[in-house]
Amino acid sequence: MLGGAGILLGVAAVPAQAAEVSYKTECIPPAASGLGPVEGTTKVEITAPATAKVGDEIQVVWKFVQAASKNPDLIVLPKDSVKPTGTLKASGAQTADIAMEGPQKNPEIPKGGDMVLSDMTGKVKLTTAGDVTLTPDAYTITAYSTDTKCTPQEAVPAAATIKVTAAEGGSTTSGGSTSGGTTTSGGTATGGDTGGTTSGGSTTSGGSTTSGGTTSGGTTSGGSTSGGNDGQTDFAGKTVTTSFACASPGPAKIDSSATINAKKNGGSYDLTVKTAKGVMNSPAPLPAGALKPSMVITVGGDDSGSLKVEGPANKDALNTGDPVSLGDMTGTYKPGADGKATLSPGDLTIVVTLSAGSNPITIPCKATKTAVSLELDVQKQAGGVSGATTSGSGSSSGSSSGSSSSSSSSGGGLAATGANDHGGLRALGFVAGTAILLGGAVFTFLPRRRVR
């Protein structure tokens, strides 16, 4: 790392230039969306140093002024669920493909809304004197672990030019910063006795500016190896794509996403599970409190078993055609083993209560696609989850006994739904799906993406 800190100081001192370019772009949505290619215009602003020297490692920023495609009219993209990556091409005195990446950070994006993408950054080490031009190229938008790939459909103009000059002597940039770097790395790697020896014998400049012992002291050396037990209490999970196959009268299939977040609470973890919004439409007017979700969380890795999380019922009444969003589901994970435990979304259950005092309708939805959302370093707790493979699913299977009888006999004409004593609910089999007749209203859930 020759002159690392000096190079960064050098880049900071150089005036930055920013230029905007636009180009025709074709974006290919993920196959699962059922959508065709989208043509649009990408507008990008590239910020880079105006001048630099051979040997400098510079940082470049790619800012999306406008993405080529909007969010399809299928689903609301929740906050911090979209991540951009891309390629910036260097040409002229030096040729390179610079990998650009932005954080998974965005506001909530409504259906049909403009894609709001985070700024991407990338680094390149300059090797040749002369003019180096920077031109934006293809980029990828990742949401719910699926990719929308966008490529230019015309020659893209250069967005920035860096004037690179030959390095003058190297000693200027390497000076004090090199010694500072050496003392820090020496202190961290060795600590204690040897740290003092290296920093003392290595350089005088390093010694005079907070060199060895104090900075290298054991504070930082232990934290990195403790892996999550260093005082961290909040653990953010990764948003993963999920699919569910539901029994009637639920939709045949729900394509969604789920994120499992955890907060340490003693030796246990309080879990919050967030799912995508607007994944299906309300088939009829539904009162507040009509829909209540729960989900099984599958525990893997060094631990094993499952647990149940539950969400609140819908707070507001729904009109026919309103998008249905499930509330955040919460529960507690108590580890049953030491080591690394993984948490994945599992089977989903939606309980529908059409009116006060009516029998609830339980819609079980089996997870057909899932992935690990969160990994935790855990310590075994008394009465932990390990081996309890039915701890989450037992209660939901019990409550779904009414609807399972309905689905098993729905191939013919009329089938009981568990409300025969009152004669209020009857199920009628259709080729396209199953409807529940409540008075004169037809009650059928449909996947949101199939509704226009």
PDB file of C-alpha atoms in Angstrom, residues 155-381:
ATOM      1  CA  ALA A 155     -22.888   5.190 -28.727  1.00  0.00           C
ATOM      2  CA  VAL A 156     -22.590   6.831 -25.330  1.00  0.00           C
ATOM      3  CA  PRO A 157     -20.706  10.156 -25.124  1.00  0.00           C
ATOM      4  CA  ALA A 158     -17.818  10.458 -22.671  1.00  0.00           C
ATOM      5  CA  ALA A 159     -18.924  11.935 -19.364  1.00  0.00           C
ATOM      6  CA  ALA A 160     -15.554  13.004 -17.935  1.00  0.00           C
ATOM      7  CA  THR A 161     -11.886  13.327 -18.893  1.00  0.00           C
ATOM      8  CA  ILE A 162      -9.008  13.052 -16.414  1.00  0.00           C
ATOM      9  CA  LYS A 163      -5.673  14.646 -17.326  1.00  0.00           C
ATOM     10  CA  VAL A 164      -3.078  12.207 -15.983  1.00  0.00           C
ATOM     11  CA  THR A 165       0.519  13.403 -15.591  1.00  0.00           C
ATOM     12  CA  ALA A 166       3.654  11.389 -14.831  1.00  0.00           C
ATOM     13  CA  ALA A 167       4.524  10.964 -11.176  1.00  0.00           C
ATOM     14  CA  GLU A 168       7.131  13.561 -10.159  1.00  0.00           C
ATOM     15  CA  GLY A 169       9.107  11.718  -7.537  1.00  0.00           C
ATOM     16  CA  GLY A 170       6.942   9.579  -5.407  1.00  0.00           C
ATOM     17  CA  SER A 171       8.694  10.781  -2.240  1.00  0.00           C
ATOM     18  CA  THR A 172       6.269  13.650  -1.778  1.00  0.00           C
ATOM     19  CA  THR A 173       3.207  11.462  -1.618  1.00  0.00           C
ATOM     20  CA  SER A 174       4.783   8.555   0.204  1.00  0.00           C
ATOM     21  CA  GLY A 175       6.439  10.532   3.049  1.00  0.00           C
ATOM     22  CA  GLY A 176       4.695  10.842   6.382  1.00  0.00           C
ATOM     23  CA  SER A 177       1.635   8.950   5.276  1.00  0.00           C
ATOM     24  CA  THR A 178       3.612   5.811   4.489  1.00  0.00           C
ATOM     25  CA  SER A 179       5.095   5.723   7.925  1.00  0.00           C
ATOM     26  CA  GLY A 180       1.669   6.392   9.458  1.00  0.00           C
ATOM     27  CA  GLY A 181       0.243   3.472   7.519  1.00  0.00           C
ATOM     28  CA  THR A 182       3.065   1.187   8.580  1.00  0.00           C
ATOM     29  CA  THR A 183       2.753   1.929  12.246  1.00  0.00           C
ATOM     30  CA  THR A 184      -1.013   1.379  12.215  1.00  0.00           C
ATOM     31  CA  SER A 185      -0.813  -1.948  10.432  1.00  0.00           C
ATOM     32  CA  GLY A 186       2.043  -3.056  12.615  1.00  0.00           C
ATOM     33  CA  GLY A 187       0.096  -2.202  15.747  1.00  0.00           C
ATOM     34  CA  THR A 188      -3.058  -3.956  14.644  1.00  0.00           C
ATOM     35  CA  ALA A 189      -1.425  -7.147  13.456  1.00  0.00           C
ATOM     36  CA  THR A 190       0.899  -7.687  16.377  1.00  0.00           C
ATOM     37  CA  GLY A 191      -0.252  -5.605  19.322  1.00  0.00           C
ATOM     38  CA  GLY A 192       1.618  -5.291  22.613  1.00  0.00           C
ATOM     39  CA  ASP A 193       5.368  -6.071  22.608  1.00  0.00           C
ATOM     40  CA  THR A 194       6.197  -6.400  18.940  1.00  0.00           C
ATOM     41  CA  GLY A 195       4.057  -3.401  18.023  1.00  0.00           C
ATOM     42  CA  GLY A 196       6.353  -1.178  20.063  1.00  0.00           C
ATOM     43  CA  THR A 197       9.486  -2.601  18.475  1.00  0.00           C
ATOM     44  CA  THR A 198       8.348  -2.200  14.882  1.00  0.00           C
ATOM     45  CA  SER A 199       7.040   1.309  15.267  1.00  0.00           C
ATOM     46  CA  GLY A 200      10.087   2.433  17.202  1.00  0.00           C
ATOM     47  CA  GLY A 201      12.643   1.050  14.742  1.00  0.00           C
ATOM     48  CA  SER A 202      10.639   1.693  11.627  1.00  0.00           C
ATOM     49  CA  THR A 203      10.407   5.479  11.304  1.00  0.00           C
ATOM     50  CA  THR A 204      10.824   8.525  13.356  1.00  0.00           C
ATOM     51  CA  SER A 205       7.994  10.415  11.732  1.00  0.00           C
ATOM     52  CA  GLY A 206       5.583   7.623  12.507  1.00  0.00           C
ATOM     53  CA  GLY A 207       6.747   7.606  16.101  1.00  0.00           C
ATOM     54  CA  SER A 208       6.183  11.268  16.647  1.00  0.00           C
ATOM     55  CA  THR A 209       2.592  11.230  15.386  1.00  0.00           C
ATOM     56  CA  THR A 210       0.524   8.764  17.457  1.00  0.00           C
ATOM     57  CA  SER A 211       2.692   5.921  16.259  1.00  0.00           C
ATOM     58  CA  GLY A 212       2.675   2.635  17.943  1.00  0.00           C
ATOM     59  CA  GLY A 213       1.352   1.586  21.282  1.00  0.00           C
ATOM     60  CA  THR A 214      -1.556   3.937  21.706  1.00  0.00           C
ATOM     61  CA  THR A 215      -3.276   3.414  18.370  1.00  0.00           C
ATOM     62  CA  SER A 216      -2.445  -0.243  18.126  1.00  0.00           C
ATOM     63  CA  GLY A 217      -3.693  -1.009  21.628  1.00  0.00           C
ATOM     64  CA  GLY A 218      -5.891  -4.037  21.987  1.00  0.00           C
ATOM     65  CA  THR A 219      -9.174  -2.157  21.559  1.00  0.00           C
ATOM     66  CA  THR A 220      -9.581  -2.792  17.857  1.00  0.00           C
ATOM     67  CA  SER A 221      -7.775  -6.113  17.618  1.00  0.00           C
ATOM     68  CA  GLY A 222     -10.375  -8.119  19.536  1.00  0.00           C
ATOM     69  CA  GLY A 223     -13.599  -6.654  18.135  1.00  0.00           C
ATOM     70  CA  SER A 224     -13.314  -7.922  14.589  1.00  0.00           C
ATOM     71  CA  THR A 225     -13.038 -11.559  15.613  1.00  0.00           C
ATOM     72  CA  SER A 226     -15.979 -11.487  18.005  1.00  0.00           C
ATOM     73  CA  GLY A 227     -18.440 -11.568  15.096  1.00  0.00           C
ATOM     74  CA  GLY A 228     -21.561  -9.844  16.316  1.00  0.00           C
ATOM     75  CA  ASN A 229     -20.996 -10.174  20.084  1.00  0.00           C
ATOM     76  CA  ASP A 230     -19.046  -6.897  20.215  1.00  0.00           C
ATOM     77  CA  GLY A 231     -22.011  -4.893  21.434  1.00  0.00           C
ATOM     78  CA  GLN A 232     -24.021  -5.015  18.208  1.00  0.00           C
ATOM     79  CA  THR A 233     -27.713  -5.402  18.954  1.00  0.00           C
ATOM     80  CA  ASP A 234     -29.443  -4.786  15.604  1.00  0.00           C
ATOM     81  CA  PHE A 235     -28.963  -7.162  12.672  1.00  0.00           C
ATOM     82  CA  ALA A 236     -30.422  -6.334   9.246  1.00  0.00           C
ATOM     83  CA  GLY A 237     -31.366  -9.246   7.016  1.00  0.00           C
ATOM     84  CA  LYS A 238     -31.144  -9.496   3.243  1.00  0.00           C
ATOM     85  CA  THR A 239     -34.319  -9.102   1.170  1.00  0.00           C
ATOM     86  CA  VAL A 240     -34.967 -12.469  -0.533  1.00  0.00           C
ATOM     87  CA  THR A 241     -37.436 -13.543  -3.211  1.00  0.00           C
ATOM     88  CA  THR A 242     -40.252 -15.786  -2.013  1.00  0.00           C
ATOM     89  CA  SER A 243     -43.081 -17.676  -3.712  1.00  0.00           C
ATOM     90  CA  PHE A 244     -46.068 -19.351  -2.070  1.00  0.00           C
ATOM     91  CA  ALA A 245     -48.663 -21.844  -3.309  1.00  0.00           C
ATOM     92  CA  CYS A 246     -51.917 -21.180  -1.452  1.00  0.00           C
ATOM     93  CA  ALA A 247     -54.999 -23.292  -0.891  1.00  0.00           C
ATOM     94  CA  SER A 248     -58.405 -21.950  -1.970  1.00  0.00           C
ATOM     95  CA  PRO A 249     -59.777 -19.363  -1.499  1.00  0.00           C
ATOM     96  CA  GLY A 250     -56.299 -17.857  -1.536  1.00  0.00           C
ATOM     97  CA  PRO A 251     -54.480 -17.026  -4.766  1.00  0.00           C
ATOM     98  CA  ALA A 252     -52.934 -20.020  -6.510  1.00  0.00           C
ATOM     99  CA  LYS A 253     -49.547 -18.325  -6.227  1.00  0.00           C
ATOM    100  CA  ILE A 254     -48.077 -15.326  -4.411  1.00  0.00           C
ATOM    101  CA  ASP A 255     -44.748 -13.909  -5.626  1.00  0.00           C
ATOM    102  CA  SER A 256     -43.322 -11.684  -2.942  1.00  0.00           C
ATOM    103  CA  SER A 257     -40.191 -10.976  -0.933  1.00  0.00           C
ATOM    104  CA  ALA A 258     -39.268 -11.148   2.734  1.00  0.00           C
ATOM    105  CA  THR A 259     -36.663  -9.581   4.987  1.00  0.00           C
ATOM    106  CA  ILE A 260     -35.870 -10.947   8.452  1.00  0.00           C
ATOM    107  CA  ASN A 261     -34.362  -8.406  10.882  1.00  0.00           C
ATOM    108  CA  ALA A 262     -33.262  -9.221  14.424  1.00  0.00           C
ATOM    109  CA  LYS A 263     -32.637  -7.302  17.653  1.00  0.00           C
ATOM    110  CA  LYS A 264     -30.594  -8.997  20.366  1.00  0.00           C
ATOM    111  CA  ASN A 265     -32.474  -9.351  23.632  1.00  0.00           C
ATOM    112  CA  GLY A 266     -30.311 -11.093  26.214  1.00  0.00           C
ATOM    113  CA  GLY A 267     -29.442 -14.478  24.696  1.00  0.00           C
ATOM    114  CA  SER A 268     -32.499 -14.408  22.397  1.00  0.00           C
ATOM    115  CA  TYR A 269     -33.393 -12.352  19.321  1.00  0.00           C
ATOM    116  CA  ASP A 270     -36.584 -10.391  18.656  1.00  0.00           C
ATOM    117  CA  LEU A 271     -37.428 -10.924  14.983  1.00  0.00           C
ATOM    118  CA  THR A 272     -39.310  -8.639  12.602  1.00  0.00           C
ATOM    119  CA  VAL A 273     -40.299 -10.023   9.192  1.00  0.00           C
ATOM    120  CA  LYS A 274     -41.250  -7.579   6.440  1.00  0.00           C
ATOM    121  CA  THR A 275     -42.909  -8.723   3.216  1.00  0.00           C
ATOM    122  CA  ALA A 276     -43.518  -6.934  -0.084  1.00  0.00           C
ATOM    123  CA  LYS A 277     -46.508  -4.636  -0.273  1.00  0.00           C
ATOM    124  CA  GLY A 278     -49.509  -4.970  -2.568  1.00  0.00           C
ATOM    125  CA  VAL A 279     -48.942  -8.598  -3.613  1.00  0.00           C
ATOM    126  CA  MET A 280     -52.651  -9.318  -4.192  1.00  0.00           C
ATOM    127  CA  ASN A 281     -55.963  -7.497  -4.580  1.00  0.00           C
ATOM    128  CA  SER A 282     -58.876  -7.495  -2.200  1.00  0.00           C
ATOM    129  CA  PRO A 283     -61.710  -9.444  -3.883  1.00  0.00           C
ATOM    130  CA  ALA A 284     -64.458  -7.623  -1.977  1.00  0.00           C
ATOM    131  CA  PRO A 285     -64.905  -4.960   0.674  1.00  0.00           C
ATOM    132  CA  LEU A 286     -63.179  -6.187   3.827  1.00  0.00           C
ATOM    133  CA  PRO A 287     -63.504  -4.622   7.272  1.00  0.00           C
ATOM    134  CA  ALA A 288     -60.554  -3.519   9.380  1.00  0.00           C
ATOM    135  CA  GLY A 289     -59.148  -6.535  11.216  1.00  0.00           C
ATOM    136  CA  ALA A 290     -60.184  -9.026   8.520  1.00  0.00           C
ATOM    137  CA  LEU A 291     -56.726 -10.299   7.480  1.00  0.00           C
ATOM    138  CA  LYS A 292     -54.142 -11.600   9.956  1.00  0.00           C
ATOM    139  CA  PRO A 293     -50.843 -13.137   8.760  1.00  0.00           C
ATOM    140  CA  SER A 294     -48.356 -15.513  10.363  1.00  0.00           C
ATOM    141  CA  MET A 295     -45.247 -17.231   9.030  1.00  0.00           C
ATOM    142  CA  VAL A 296     -42.950 -20.104   9.929  1.00  0.00           C
ATOM    143  CA  ILE A 297     -39.255 -19.136  10.097  1.00  0.00           C
ATOM    144  CA  THR A 298     -36.906 -22.003   9.304  1.00  0.00           C
ATOM    145  CA  VAL A 299     -33.715 -22.163  11.386  1.00  0.00           C
ATOM    146  CA  GLY A 300     -30.631 -23.771   9.807  1.00  0.00           C
ATOM    147  CA  GLY A 301     -26.846 -23.743   9.910  1.00  0.00           C
ATOM    148  CA  ASP A 302     -25.495 -24.925  13.251  1.00  0.00           C
ATOM    149  CA  ASP A 303     -28.984 -24.691  14.769  1.00  0.00           C
ATOM    150  CA  SER A 304     -32.133 -26.380  13.460  1.00  0.00           C
ATOM    151  CA  GLY A 305     -35.872 -26.160  13.872  1.00  0.00           C
ATOM    152  CA  SER A 306     -38.519 -23.550  13.234  1.00  0.00           C
ATOM    153  CA  LEU A 307     -40.455 -20.818  14.988  1.00  0.00           C
ATOM    154  CA  LYS A 308     -43.561 -18.755  14.321  1.00  0.00           C
ATOM    155  CA  VAL A 309     -43.918 -15.019  13.751  1.00  0.00           C
ATOM    156  CA  GLU A 310     -47.282 -13.251  13.673  1.00  0.00           C
ATOM    157  CA  GLY A 311     -48.476  -9.927  12.293  1.00  0.00           C
ATOM    158  CA  PRO A 312     -51.332  -7.590  13.140  1.00  0.00           C
ATOM    159  CA  ALA A 313     -54.625  -7.625  11.240  1.00  0.00           C
ATOM    160  CA  ASN A 314     -55.198  -4.940   8.619  1.00  0.00           C
ATOM    161  CA  LYS A 315     -55.699  -1.585  10.340  1.00  0.00           C
ATOM    162  CA  ASP A 316     -57.899  -0.024   7.659  1.00  0.00           C
ATOM    163  CA  ALA A 317     -60.913  -1.329   5.784  1.00  0.00           C
ATOM    164  CA  LEU A 318     -60.281  -2.448   2.186  1.00  0.00           C
ATOM    165  CA  ASN A 319     -62.403  -1.752  -0.865  1.00  0.00           C
ATOM    166  CA  THR A 320     -62.767  -4.107  -3.804  1.00  0.00           C
ATOM    167  CA  GLY A 321     -59.553  -4.042  -5.856  1.00  0.00           C
ATOM    168  CA  ASP A 322     -57.409  -2.425  -3.160  1.00  0.00           C
ATOM    169  CA  PRO A 323     -53.878  -3.848  -2.950  1.00  0.00           C
ATOM    170  CA  VAL A 324     -53.421  -6.082   0.091  1.00  0.00           C
ATOM    171  CA  SER A 325     -50.256  -5.652   2.165  1.00  0.00           C
ATOM    172  CA  LEU A 326     -49.410  -7.822   5.160  1.00  0.00           C
ATOM    173  CA  GLY A 327     -48.275  -6.160   8.377  1.00  0.00           C
ATOM    174  CA  ASP A 328     -44.800  -6.751   9.807  1.00  0.00           C
ATOM    175  CA  MET A 329     -44.680 -10.094  11.630  1.00  0.00           C
ATOM    176  CA  THR A 330     -42.815 -10.477  14.915  1.00  0.00           C
ATOM    177  CA  GLY A 331     -41.612 -13.326  17.105  1.00  0.00           C
ATOM    178  CA  THR A 332     -38.677 -14.491  19.217  1.00  0.00           C
ATOM    179  CA  TYR A 333     -35.775 -16.761  18.264  1.00  0.00           C
ATOM    180  CA  LYS A 334     -34.082 -18.507  21.178  1.00  0.00           C
ATOM    181  CA  PRO A 335     -30.963 -20.349  19.906  1.00  0.00           C
ATOM    182  CA  GLY A 336     -30.694 -24.056  20.639  1.00  0.00           C
ATOM    183  CA  ALA A 337     -27.037 -24.455  19.605  1.00  0.00           C
ATOM    184  CA  ASP A 338     -23.713 -22.604  19.482  1.00  0.00           C
ATOM    185  CA  GLY A 339     -22.329 -21.325  16.170  1.00  0.00           C
ATOM    186  CA  LYS A 340     -23.794 -19.686  13.081  1.00  0.00           C
ATOM    187  CA  ALA A 341     -27.571 -19.945  12.645  1.00  0.00           C
ATOM    188  CA  THR A 342     -29.451 -19.065   9.458  1.00  0.00           C
ATOM    189  CA  LEU A 343     -33.030 -17.772   9.298  1.00  0.00           C
ATOM    190  CA  SER A 344     -35.214 -18.238   6.196  1.00  0.00           C
ATOM    191  CA  PRO A 345     -38.873 -17.368   5.464  1.00  0.00           C
ATOM    192  CA  GLY A 346     -41.104 -20.447   5.462  1.00  0.00           C
ATOM    193  CA  ASP A 347     -44.804 -21.256   5.066  1.00  0.00           C
ATOM    194  CA  LEU A 348     -47.266 -18.374   5.278  1.00  0.00           C
ATOM    195  CA  THR A 349     -50.772 -18.460   6.765  1.00  0.00           C
ATOM    196  CA  ILE A 350     -53.477 -15.828   6.268  1.00  0.00           C
ATOM    197  CA  VAL A 351     -56.542 -15.941   8.514  1.00  0.00           C
ATOM    198  CA  VAL A 352     -59.597 -14.122   7.113  1.00  0.00           C
ATOM    199  CA  THR A 353     -62.463 -13.049   9.393  1.00  0.00           C
ATOM    200  CA  LEU A 354     -65.253 -11.561   7.308  1.00  0.00           C
ATOM    201  CA  SER A 355     -67.335 -10.175  10.152  1.00  0.00           C
ATOM    202  CA  ALA A 356     -67.428 -10.138  13.934  1.00  0.00           C
ATOM    203  CA  GLY A 357     -68.483 -13.510  15.290  1.00  0.00           C
ATOM    204  CA  SER A 358     -68.061 -15.352  11.966  1.00  0.00           C
ATOM    205  CA  ASN A 359     -65.897 -18.423  11.638  1.00  0.00           C
ATOM    206  CA  PRO A 360     -62.367 -17.505  10.500  1.00  0.00           C
ATOM    207  CA  ILE A 361     -61.212 -18.812   7.106  1.00  0.00           C
ATOM    208  CA  THR A 362     -57.617 -20.030   7.222  1.00  0.00           C
ATOM    209  CA  ILE A 363     -55.596 -19.887   3.995  1.00  0.00           C
ATOM    210  CA  PRO A 364     -52.387 -21.936   4.227  1.00  0.00           C
ATOM    211  CA  CYS A 365     -49.668 -20.981   1.725  1.00  0.00           C
ATOM    212  CA  LYS A 366     -46.729 -23.328   1.263  1.00  0.00           C
ATOM    213  CA  ALA A 367     -43.351 -21.730   0.560  1.00  0.00           C
ATOM    214  CA  THR A 368     -42.151 -22.949  -2.845  1.00  0.00           C
ATOM    215  CA  LYS A 369     -39.198 -20.561  -3.148  1.00  0.00           C
ATOM    216  CA  THR A 370     -37.150 -19.069  -0.325  1.00  0.00           C
ATOM    217  CA  ALA A 371     -33.581 -18.303   0.716  1.00  0.00           C
ATOM    218  CA  VAL A 372     -31.546 -17.402   3.795  1.00  0.00           C
ATOM    219  CA  SER A 373     -32.305 -13.816   4.830  1.00  0.00           C
ATOM    220  CA  LEU A 374     -30.196 -13.539   7.995  1.00  0.00           C
ATOM    221  CA  GLU A 375     -27.186 -15.266   9.584  1.00  0.00           C
ATOM    222  CA  LEU A 376     -26.386 -14.811  13.274  1.00  0.00           C
ATOM    223  CA  ASP A 377     -23.552 -15.841  15.578  1.00  0.00           C
ATOM    224  CA  VAL A 378     -25.471 -17.430  18.455  1.00  0.00           C
ATOM    225  CA  GLN A 379     -24.968 -19.110  21.804  1.00  0.00           C
ATOM    226  CA  LYS A 380     -27.151 -21.950  23.041  1.00  0.00           C
ATOM    227  CA  GLN A 381     -29.947 -20.989  25.437  1.00  0.00           C
TER     228      GLN A 381
END
